[in-house]
CSV table of C-alpha atoms and ligand atoms in Angstrom, one decimal:
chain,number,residue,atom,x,y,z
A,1,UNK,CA,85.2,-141.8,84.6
A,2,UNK,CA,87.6,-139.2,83.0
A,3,UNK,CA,90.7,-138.4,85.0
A,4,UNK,CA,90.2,-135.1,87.0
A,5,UNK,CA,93.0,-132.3,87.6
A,6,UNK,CA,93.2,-130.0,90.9
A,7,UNK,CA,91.9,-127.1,88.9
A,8,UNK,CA,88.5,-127.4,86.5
A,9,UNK,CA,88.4,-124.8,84.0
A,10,UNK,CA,84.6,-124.0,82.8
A,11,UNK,CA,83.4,-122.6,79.8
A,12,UNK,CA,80.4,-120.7,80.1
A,13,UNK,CA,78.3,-121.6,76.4
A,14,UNK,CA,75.6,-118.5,76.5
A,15,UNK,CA,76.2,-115.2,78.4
A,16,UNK,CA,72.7,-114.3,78.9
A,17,UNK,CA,70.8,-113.8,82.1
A,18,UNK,CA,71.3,-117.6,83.4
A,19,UNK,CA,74.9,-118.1,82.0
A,20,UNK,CA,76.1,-114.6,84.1
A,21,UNK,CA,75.1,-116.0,87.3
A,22,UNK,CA,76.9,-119.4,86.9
A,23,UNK,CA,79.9,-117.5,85.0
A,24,UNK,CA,80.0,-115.2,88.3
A,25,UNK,CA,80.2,-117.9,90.5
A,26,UNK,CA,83.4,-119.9,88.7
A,27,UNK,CA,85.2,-116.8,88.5
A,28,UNK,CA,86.4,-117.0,91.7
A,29,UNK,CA,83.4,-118.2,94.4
A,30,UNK,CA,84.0,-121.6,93.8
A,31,UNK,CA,86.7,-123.9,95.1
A,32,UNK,CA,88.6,-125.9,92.3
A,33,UNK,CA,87.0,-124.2,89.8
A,34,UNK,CA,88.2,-121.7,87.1
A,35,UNK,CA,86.2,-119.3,85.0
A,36,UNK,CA,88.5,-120.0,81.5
A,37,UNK,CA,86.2,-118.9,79.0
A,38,UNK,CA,82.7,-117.7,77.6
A,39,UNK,CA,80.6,-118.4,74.1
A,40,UNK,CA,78.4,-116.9,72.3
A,41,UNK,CA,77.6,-116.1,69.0
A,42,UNK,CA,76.9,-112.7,70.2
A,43,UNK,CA,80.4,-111.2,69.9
A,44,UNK,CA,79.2,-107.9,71.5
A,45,UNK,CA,77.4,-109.8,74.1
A,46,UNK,CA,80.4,-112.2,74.8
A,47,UNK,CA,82.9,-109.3,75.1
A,48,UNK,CA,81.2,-107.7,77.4
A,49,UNK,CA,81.3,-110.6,79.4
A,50,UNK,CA,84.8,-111.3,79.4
A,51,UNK,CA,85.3,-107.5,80.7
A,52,UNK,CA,82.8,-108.4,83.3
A,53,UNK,CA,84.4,-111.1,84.5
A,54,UNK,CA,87.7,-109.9,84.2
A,55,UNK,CA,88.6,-113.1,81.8
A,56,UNK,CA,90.0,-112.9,78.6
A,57,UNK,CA,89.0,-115.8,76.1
A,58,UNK,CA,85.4,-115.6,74.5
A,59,UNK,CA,84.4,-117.7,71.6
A,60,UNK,CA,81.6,-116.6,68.9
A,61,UNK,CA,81.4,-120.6,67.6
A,62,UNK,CA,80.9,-123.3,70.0
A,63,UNK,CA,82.3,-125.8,68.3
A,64,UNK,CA,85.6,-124.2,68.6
A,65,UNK,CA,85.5,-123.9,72.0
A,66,UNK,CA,84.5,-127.4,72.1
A,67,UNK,CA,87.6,-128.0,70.6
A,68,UNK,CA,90.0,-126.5,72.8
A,69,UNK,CA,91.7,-129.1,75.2
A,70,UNK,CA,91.9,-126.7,78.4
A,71,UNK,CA,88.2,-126.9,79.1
A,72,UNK,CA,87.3,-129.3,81.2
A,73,UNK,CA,84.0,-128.2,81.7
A,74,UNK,CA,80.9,-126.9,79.4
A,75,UNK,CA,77.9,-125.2,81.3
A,76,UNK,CA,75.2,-124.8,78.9
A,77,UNK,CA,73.6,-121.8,78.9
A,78,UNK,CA,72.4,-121.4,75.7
A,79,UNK,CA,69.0,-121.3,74.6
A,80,UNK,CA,67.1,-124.3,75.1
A,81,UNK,CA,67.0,-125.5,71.4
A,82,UNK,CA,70.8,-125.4,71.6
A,83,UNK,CA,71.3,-128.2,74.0
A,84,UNK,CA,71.7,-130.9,72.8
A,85,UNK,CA,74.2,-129.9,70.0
A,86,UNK,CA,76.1,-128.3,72.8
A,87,UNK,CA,76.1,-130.4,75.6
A,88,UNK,CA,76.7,-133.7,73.3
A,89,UNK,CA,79.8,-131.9,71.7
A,90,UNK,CA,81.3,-131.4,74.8
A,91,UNK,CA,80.7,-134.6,76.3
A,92,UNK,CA,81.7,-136.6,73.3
A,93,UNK,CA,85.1,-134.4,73.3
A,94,UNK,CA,85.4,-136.0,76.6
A,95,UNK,CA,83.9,-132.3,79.2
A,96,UNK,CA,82.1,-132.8,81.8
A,97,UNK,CA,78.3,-130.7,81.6
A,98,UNK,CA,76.1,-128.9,83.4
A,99,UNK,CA,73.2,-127.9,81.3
A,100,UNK,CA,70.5,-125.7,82.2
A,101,UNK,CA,67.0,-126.7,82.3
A,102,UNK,CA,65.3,-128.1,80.5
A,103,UNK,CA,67.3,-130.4,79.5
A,104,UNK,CA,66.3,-130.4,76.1
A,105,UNK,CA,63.3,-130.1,73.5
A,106,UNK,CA,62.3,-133.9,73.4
A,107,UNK,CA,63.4,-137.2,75.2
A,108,UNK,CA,65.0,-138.2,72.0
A,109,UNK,CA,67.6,-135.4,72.2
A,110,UNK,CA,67.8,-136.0,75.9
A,111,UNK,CA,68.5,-139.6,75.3
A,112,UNK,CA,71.3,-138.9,73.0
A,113,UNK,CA,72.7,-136.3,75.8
A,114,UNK,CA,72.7,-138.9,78.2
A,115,UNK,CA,74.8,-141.8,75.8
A,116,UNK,CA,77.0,-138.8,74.9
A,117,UNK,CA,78.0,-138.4,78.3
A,118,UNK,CA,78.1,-142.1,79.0
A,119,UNK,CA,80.8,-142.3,75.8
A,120,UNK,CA,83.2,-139.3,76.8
A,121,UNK,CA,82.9,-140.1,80.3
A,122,UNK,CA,82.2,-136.8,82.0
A,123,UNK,CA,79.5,-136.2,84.3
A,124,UNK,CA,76.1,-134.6,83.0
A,125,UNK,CA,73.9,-132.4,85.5
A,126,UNK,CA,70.7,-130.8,85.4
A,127,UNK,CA,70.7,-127.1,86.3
A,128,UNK,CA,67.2,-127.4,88.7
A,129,UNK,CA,68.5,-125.5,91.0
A,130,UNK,CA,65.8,-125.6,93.5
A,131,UNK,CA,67.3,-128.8,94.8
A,132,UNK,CA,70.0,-126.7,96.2
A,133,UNK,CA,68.3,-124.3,97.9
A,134,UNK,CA,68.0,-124.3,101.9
A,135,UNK,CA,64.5,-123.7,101.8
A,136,UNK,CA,64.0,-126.6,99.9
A,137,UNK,CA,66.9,-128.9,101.2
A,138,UNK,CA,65.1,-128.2,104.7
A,139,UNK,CA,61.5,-129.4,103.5
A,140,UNK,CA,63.3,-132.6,101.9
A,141,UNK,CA,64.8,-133.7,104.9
A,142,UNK,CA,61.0,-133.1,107.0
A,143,UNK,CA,59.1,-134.5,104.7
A,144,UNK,CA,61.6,-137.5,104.8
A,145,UNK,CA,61.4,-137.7,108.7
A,146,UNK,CA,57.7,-138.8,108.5
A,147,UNK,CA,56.8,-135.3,110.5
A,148,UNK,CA,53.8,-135.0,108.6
A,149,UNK,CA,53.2,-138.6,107.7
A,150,UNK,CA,52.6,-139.7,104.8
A,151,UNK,CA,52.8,-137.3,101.8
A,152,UNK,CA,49.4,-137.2,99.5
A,153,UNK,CA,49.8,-134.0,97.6
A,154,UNK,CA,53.0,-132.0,96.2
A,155,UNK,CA,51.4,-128.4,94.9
A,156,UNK,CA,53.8,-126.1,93.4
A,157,UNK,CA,53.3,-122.9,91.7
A,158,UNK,CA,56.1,-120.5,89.9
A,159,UNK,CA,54.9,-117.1,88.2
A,160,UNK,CA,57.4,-115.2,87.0
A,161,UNK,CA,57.2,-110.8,86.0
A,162,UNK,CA,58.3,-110.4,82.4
A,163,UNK,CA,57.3,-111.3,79.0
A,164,UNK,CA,58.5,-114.0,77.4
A,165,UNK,CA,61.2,-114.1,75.0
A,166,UNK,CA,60.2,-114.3,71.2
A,167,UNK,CA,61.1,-118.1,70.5
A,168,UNK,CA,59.6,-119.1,73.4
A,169,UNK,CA,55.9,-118.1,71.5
A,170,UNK,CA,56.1,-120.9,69.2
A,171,UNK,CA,54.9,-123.8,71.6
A,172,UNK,CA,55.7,-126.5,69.2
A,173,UNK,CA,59.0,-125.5,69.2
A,174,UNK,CA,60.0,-124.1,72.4
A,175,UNK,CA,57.5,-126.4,74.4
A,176,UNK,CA,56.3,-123.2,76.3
A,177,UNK,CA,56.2,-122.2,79.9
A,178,UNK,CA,55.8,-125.4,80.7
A,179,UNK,CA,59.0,-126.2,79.7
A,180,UNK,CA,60.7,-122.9,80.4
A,181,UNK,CA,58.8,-121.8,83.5
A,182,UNK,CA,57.5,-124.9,85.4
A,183,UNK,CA,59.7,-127.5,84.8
A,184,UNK,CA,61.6,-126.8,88.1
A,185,UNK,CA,57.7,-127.5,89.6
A,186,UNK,CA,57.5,-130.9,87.7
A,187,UNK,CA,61.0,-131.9,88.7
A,188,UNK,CA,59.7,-130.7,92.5
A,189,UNK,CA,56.7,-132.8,92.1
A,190,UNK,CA,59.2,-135.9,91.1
A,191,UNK,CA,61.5,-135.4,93.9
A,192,UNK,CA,59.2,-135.1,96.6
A,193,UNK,CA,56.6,-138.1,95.7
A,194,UNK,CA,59.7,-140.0,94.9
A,195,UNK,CA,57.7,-141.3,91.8
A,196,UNK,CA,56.9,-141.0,88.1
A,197,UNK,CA,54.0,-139.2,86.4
A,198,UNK,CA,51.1,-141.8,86.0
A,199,UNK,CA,48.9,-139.0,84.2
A,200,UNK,CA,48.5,-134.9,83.4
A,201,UNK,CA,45.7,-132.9,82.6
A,202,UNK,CA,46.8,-129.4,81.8
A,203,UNK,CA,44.4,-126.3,80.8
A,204,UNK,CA,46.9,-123.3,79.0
A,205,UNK,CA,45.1,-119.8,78.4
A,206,UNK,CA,46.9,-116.5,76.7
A,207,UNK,CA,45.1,-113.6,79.3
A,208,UNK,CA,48.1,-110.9,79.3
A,209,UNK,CA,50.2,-111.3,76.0
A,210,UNK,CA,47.5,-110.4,73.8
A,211,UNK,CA,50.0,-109.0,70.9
A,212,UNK,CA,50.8,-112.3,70.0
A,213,UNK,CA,47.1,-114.5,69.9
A,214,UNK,CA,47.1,-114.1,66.3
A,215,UNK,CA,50.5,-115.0,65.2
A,216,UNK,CA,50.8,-117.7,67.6
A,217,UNK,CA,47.3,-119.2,69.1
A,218,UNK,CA,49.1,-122.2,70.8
A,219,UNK,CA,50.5,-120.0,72.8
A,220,UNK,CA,49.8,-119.9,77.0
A,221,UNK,CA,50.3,-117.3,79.6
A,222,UNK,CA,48.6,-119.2,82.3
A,223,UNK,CA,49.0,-122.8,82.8
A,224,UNK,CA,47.6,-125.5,85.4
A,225,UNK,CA,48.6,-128.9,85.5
A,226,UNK,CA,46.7,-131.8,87.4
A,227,UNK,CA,48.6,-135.4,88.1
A,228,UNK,CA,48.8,-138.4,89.7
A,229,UNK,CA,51.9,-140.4,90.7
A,230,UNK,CA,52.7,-144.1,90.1
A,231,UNK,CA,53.0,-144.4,94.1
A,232,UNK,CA,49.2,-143.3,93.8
A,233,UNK,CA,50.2,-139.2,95.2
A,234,UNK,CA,48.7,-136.4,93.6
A,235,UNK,CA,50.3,-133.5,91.9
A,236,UNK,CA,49.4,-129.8,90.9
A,237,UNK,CA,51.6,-127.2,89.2
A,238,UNK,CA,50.6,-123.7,88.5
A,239,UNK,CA,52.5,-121.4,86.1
A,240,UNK,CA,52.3,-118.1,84.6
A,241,UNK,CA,54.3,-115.3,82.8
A,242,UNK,CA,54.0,-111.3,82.9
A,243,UNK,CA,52.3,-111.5,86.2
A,244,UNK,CA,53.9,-108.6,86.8
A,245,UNK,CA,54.1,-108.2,90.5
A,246,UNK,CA,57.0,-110.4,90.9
A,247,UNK,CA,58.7,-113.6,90.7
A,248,UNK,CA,56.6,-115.9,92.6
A,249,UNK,CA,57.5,-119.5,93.1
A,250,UNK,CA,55.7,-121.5,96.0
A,251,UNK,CA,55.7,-125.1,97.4
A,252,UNK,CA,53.2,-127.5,99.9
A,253,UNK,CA,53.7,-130.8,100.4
A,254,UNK,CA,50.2,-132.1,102.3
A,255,UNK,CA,50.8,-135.0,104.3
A,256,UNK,CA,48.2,-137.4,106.5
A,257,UNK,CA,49.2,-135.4,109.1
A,258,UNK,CA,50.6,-131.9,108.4
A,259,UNK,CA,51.5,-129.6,106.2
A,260,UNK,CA,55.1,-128.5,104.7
A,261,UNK,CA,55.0,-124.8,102.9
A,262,UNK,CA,57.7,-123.1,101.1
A,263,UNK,CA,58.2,-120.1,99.3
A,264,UNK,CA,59.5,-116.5,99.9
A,265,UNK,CA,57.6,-113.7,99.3
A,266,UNK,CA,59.5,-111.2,100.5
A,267,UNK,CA,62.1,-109.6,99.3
A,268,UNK,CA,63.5,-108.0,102.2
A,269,UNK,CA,62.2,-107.6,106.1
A,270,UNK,CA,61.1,-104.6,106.0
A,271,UNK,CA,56.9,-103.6,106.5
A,272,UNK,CA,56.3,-100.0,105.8
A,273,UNK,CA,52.8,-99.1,107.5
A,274,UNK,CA,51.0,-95.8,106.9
A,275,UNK,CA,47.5,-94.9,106.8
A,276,UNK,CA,46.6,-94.8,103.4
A,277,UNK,CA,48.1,-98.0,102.6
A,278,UNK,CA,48.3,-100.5,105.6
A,279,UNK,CA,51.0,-102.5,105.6
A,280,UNK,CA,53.4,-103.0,102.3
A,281,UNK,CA,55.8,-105.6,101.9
A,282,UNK,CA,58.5,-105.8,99.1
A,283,UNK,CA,57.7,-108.8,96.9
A,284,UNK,CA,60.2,-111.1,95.0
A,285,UNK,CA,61.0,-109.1,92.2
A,286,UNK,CA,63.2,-111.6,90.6
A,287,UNK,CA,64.9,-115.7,90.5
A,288,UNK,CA,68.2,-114.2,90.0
A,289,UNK,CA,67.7,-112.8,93.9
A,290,UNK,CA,65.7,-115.6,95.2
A,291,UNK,CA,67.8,-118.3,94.0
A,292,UNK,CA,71.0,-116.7,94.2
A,293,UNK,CA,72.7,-119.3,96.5
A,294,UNK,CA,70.7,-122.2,95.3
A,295,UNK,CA,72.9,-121.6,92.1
A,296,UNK,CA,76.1,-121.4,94.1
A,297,UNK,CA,75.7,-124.6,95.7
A,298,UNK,CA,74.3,-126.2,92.2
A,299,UNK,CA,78.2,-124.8,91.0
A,300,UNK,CA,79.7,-125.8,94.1
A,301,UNK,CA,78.8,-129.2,93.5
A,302,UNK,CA,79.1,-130.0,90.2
A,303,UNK,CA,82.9,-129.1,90.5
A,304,UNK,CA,82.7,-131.2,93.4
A,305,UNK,CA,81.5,-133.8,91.7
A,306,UNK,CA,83.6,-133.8,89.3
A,307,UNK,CA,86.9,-133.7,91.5
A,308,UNK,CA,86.4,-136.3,93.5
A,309,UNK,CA,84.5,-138.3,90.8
A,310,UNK,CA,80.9,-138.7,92.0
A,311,UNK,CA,77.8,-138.9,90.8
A,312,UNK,CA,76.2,-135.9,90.1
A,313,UNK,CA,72.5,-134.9,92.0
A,314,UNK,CA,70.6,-134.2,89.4
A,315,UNK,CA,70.9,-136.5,86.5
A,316,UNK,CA,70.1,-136.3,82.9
A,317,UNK,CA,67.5,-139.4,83.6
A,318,UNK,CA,66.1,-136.5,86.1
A,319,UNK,CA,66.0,-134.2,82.6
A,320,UNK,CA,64.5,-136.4,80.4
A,321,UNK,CA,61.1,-137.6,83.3
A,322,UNK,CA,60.8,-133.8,83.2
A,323,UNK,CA,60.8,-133.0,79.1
A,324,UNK,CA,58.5,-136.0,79.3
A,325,UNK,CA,56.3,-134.7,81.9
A,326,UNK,CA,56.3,-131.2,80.1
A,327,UNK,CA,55.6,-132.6,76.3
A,328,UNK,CA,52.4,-134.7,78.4
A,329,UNK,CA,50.8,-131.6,79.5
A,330,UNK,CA,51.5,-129.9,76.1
A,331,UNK,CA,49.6,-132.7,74.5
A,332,UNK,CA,47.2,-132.7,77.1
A,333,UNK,CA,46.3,-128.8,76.9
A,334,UNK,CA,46.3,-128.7,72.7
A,335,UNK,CA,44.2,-132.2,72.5
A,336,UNK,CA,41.6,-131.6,75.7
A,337,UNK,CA,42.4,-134.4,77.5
A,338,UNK,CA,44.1,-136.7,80.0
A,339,UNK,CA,47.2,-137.8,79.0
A,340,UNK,CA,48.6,-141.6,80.2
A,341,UNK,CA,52.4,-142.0,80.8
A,342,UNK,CA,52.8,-145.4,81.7
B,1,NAD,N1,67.6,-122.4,86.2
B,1,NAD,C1,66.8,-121.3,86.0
B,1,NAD,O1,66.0,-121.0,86.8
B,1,NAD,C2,66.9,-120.6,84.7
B,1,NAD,C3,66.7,-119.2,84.6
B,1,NAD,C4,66.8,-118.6,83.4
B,1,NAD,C5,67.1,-119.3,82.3
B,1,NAD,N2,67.3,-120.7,82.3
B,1,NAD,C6,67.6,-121.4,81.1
B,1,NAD,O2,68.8,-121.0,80.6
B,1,NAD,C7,68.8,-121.0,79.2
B,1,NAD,C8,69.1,-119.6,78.7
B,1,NAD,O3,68.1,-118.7,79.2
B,1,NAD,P1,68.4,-117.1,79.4
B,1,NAD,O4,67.2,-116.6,80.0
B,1,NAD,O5,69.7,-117.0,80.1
B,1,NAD,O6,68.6,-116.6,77.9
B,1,NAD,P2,69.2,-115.3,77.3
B,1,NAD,O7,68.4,-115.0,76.1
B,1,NAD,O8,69.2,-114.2,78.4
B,1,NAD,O9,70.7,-115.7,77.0
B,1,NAD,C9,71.0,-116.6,76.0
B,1,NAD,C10,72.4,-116.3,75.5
B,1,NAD,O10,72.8,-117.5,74.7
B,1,NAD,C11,73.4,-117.0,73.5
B,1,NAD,N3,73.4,-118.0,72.5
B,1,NAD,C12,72.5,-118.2,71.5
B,1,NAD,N4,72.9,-119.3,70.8
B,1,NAD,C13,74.0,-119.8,71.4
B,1,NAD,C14,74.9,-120.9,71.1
B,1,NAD,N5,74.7,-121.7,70.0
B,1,NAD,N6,76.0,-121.1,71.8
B,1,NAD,C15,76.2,-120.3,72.9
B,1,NAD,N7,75.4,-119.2,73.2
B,1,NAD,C16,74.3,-119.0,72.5
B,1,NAD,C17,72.6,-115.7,73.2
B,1,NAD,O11,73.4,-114.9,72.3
B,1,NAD,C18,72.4,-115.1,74.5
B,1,NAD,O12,73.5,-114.2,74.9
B,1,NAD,C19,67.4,-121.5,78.8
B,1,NAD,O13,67.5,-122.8,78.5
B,1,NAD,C20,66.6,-121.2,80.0
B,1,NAD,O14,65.5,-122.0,80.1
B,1,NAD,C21,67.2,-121.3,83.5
């Protein structure tokens, strides 16, 4: 393990939707951590960042900033085809990494993320933040007290409100929402059971982004995903895009004897009640709300980790089950069938 200094400067690698959260939180929320920089070939974008953030340095080519000694951190943020070339740069100029999810586009590239890390000796994390969050923290620790006995069924479910961005159309290349959306239910699904994916059966349908059939048929709006565990547990995962009435993203864990739900559907407290309408609640409207503190505590402890040289919670073995579990049920939906992964 690389030696650590008191302070950790991060470089944020994508200032998009994801990257501004994280790059919020190191400038100035988390302890032993310093926002030093943010990349992106998107001068404009990266610029606008920096004035955000009240930082200075921005870079438009990652390798550069891989290539400046006072980062000692790389949070990838980039799109999900730029992983791997970012994350293995970094560790292989000796960073430590946080990448988002997924991890990457195949095991392959996952693999060679992992051995990167291994050579430059920085830490690698996973960005599923849901293992973070109180909510879910809470359910962990219940489910581990034997309080509904033994578990037979994790069932998780995240819809989120807005179209999908162009590359993500191209299922053989971006690996769809099953990669982009529900792969913080299939890393669920592999926490709770405590197990590996024996088999997936997926079903994928395009119902609301009907612009695209044509140019891309592959693609899925609506996904469901059926599978079994190696312990023997069963699975079920439930995923859509432009639902429109919010960002939905629901958990149950059935046990022999009881029942563990989570999920928050509402937005804020507050039921307004009139005649013509019942009762209205505020839904969810976005992740960014919902899983604001989740991604503070991911932050918190990946500088954490890194300072007092741990191991980090979510490792890139923990990526690479979850690329494999969402390139199964890819296979599974295009081919019509069950797919094996032992
Ligand atoms: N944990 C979560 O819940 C969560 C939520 C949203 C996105 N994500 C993940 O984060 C990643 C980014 O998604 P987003 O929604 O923030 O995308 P986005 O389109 O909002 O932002 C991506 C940014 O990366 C920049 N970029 C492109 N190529 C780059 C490169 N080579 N180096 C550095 N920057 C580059 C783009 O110019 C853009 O500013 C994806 O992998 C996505 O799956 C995770």
């Amino acid at each position: 393990m690389k030696k650590n200094k008191e302070i950790v400067n991060v470089c944020i690698f994508g200032a998009g939707r994801a990257g501004m959260i994280h790059a919020a939180n190191f400038a100035g929320r988390i302890p032993g951590a310093r926002l030093y920089a943010v990349s992106d070939p998107d001068e404009e974008a990266a610029r606008k960042a920096c004035k955000e953030l009240g930082i200075e340095k921005y870079y438009t080519d990652y390798g550069k900033a891989v290539e400046d000694g006072n980062i000692d951190a790389s949070v990838v943020a980039a799109p999900t085809a730029f992983h791997r070339e970012i994350s293995v740069a970094s560790s292989l100029a000796g960073k430590h990494v946080l990448c988002e999810k997924p991890m990457a586009l195949n095991e392959e590239e996952c693999q060679e993320m992992i051995s990167a890390s291994e050579k430059g000796g920085g830490i690698l994390q996973i960005g599923f933040m849901r293992r973070f969050d109180k909510s879910f923290l809470h359910a962990k620790s219940v489910a581990e007290s034997g309080e509904i006995g033994d578990i037979v069924l994790v069932k998780s479910l995240t819809r989120g409100p807005s179209t999908p961005r162009e590359w993500m159309y191209d299922v053989d290349k971006s690996n769809g929402p099953l990669a982009e959306v529900n792969s913080h239910d299939i890393d669920t699904l592999r926490w709770f059971t405590g197990s590996e994916f024996d088999t997936i059966y997926a079903t994928g349908s395009n119902y609301r982004c009907r612009q695209v059939k044509d140019r891309f048929p592959g693609f899925y709006d609506n996904v469901i995903m059926a599978a079994t565990f190696k312990n023997g547990m069963q699975g079920l995962i439930d995923g859509a895009l432009s639902v429109g009435y919010g960002y939905d993203a629901r958990t149950e864990i059935l046990g022999t004897s009881g029942l563990i739900l989570v999920g928050q559907k509402e937005h804020l407290s507050v039921e307004t009640v009139t005649l013509k309408d019942g009762v209205k609640t505020p839904f969810v409207q976005s992740w960014r709300n919902l899983f604001s503190e989740a991604y503070l505590s991911e932050d918190t402890c990946f500088i954490k980790t890194i300072l007092e040289s741990g191991k980090p919670a979510v490792t890139g073995f923990d990526g690479k089950m979850a690329v494999r579990a969402v390139r199964a049920g890819n296979l599974s939906i295009r081919e019509k069938r069950v797919v094996s992964l032992t």
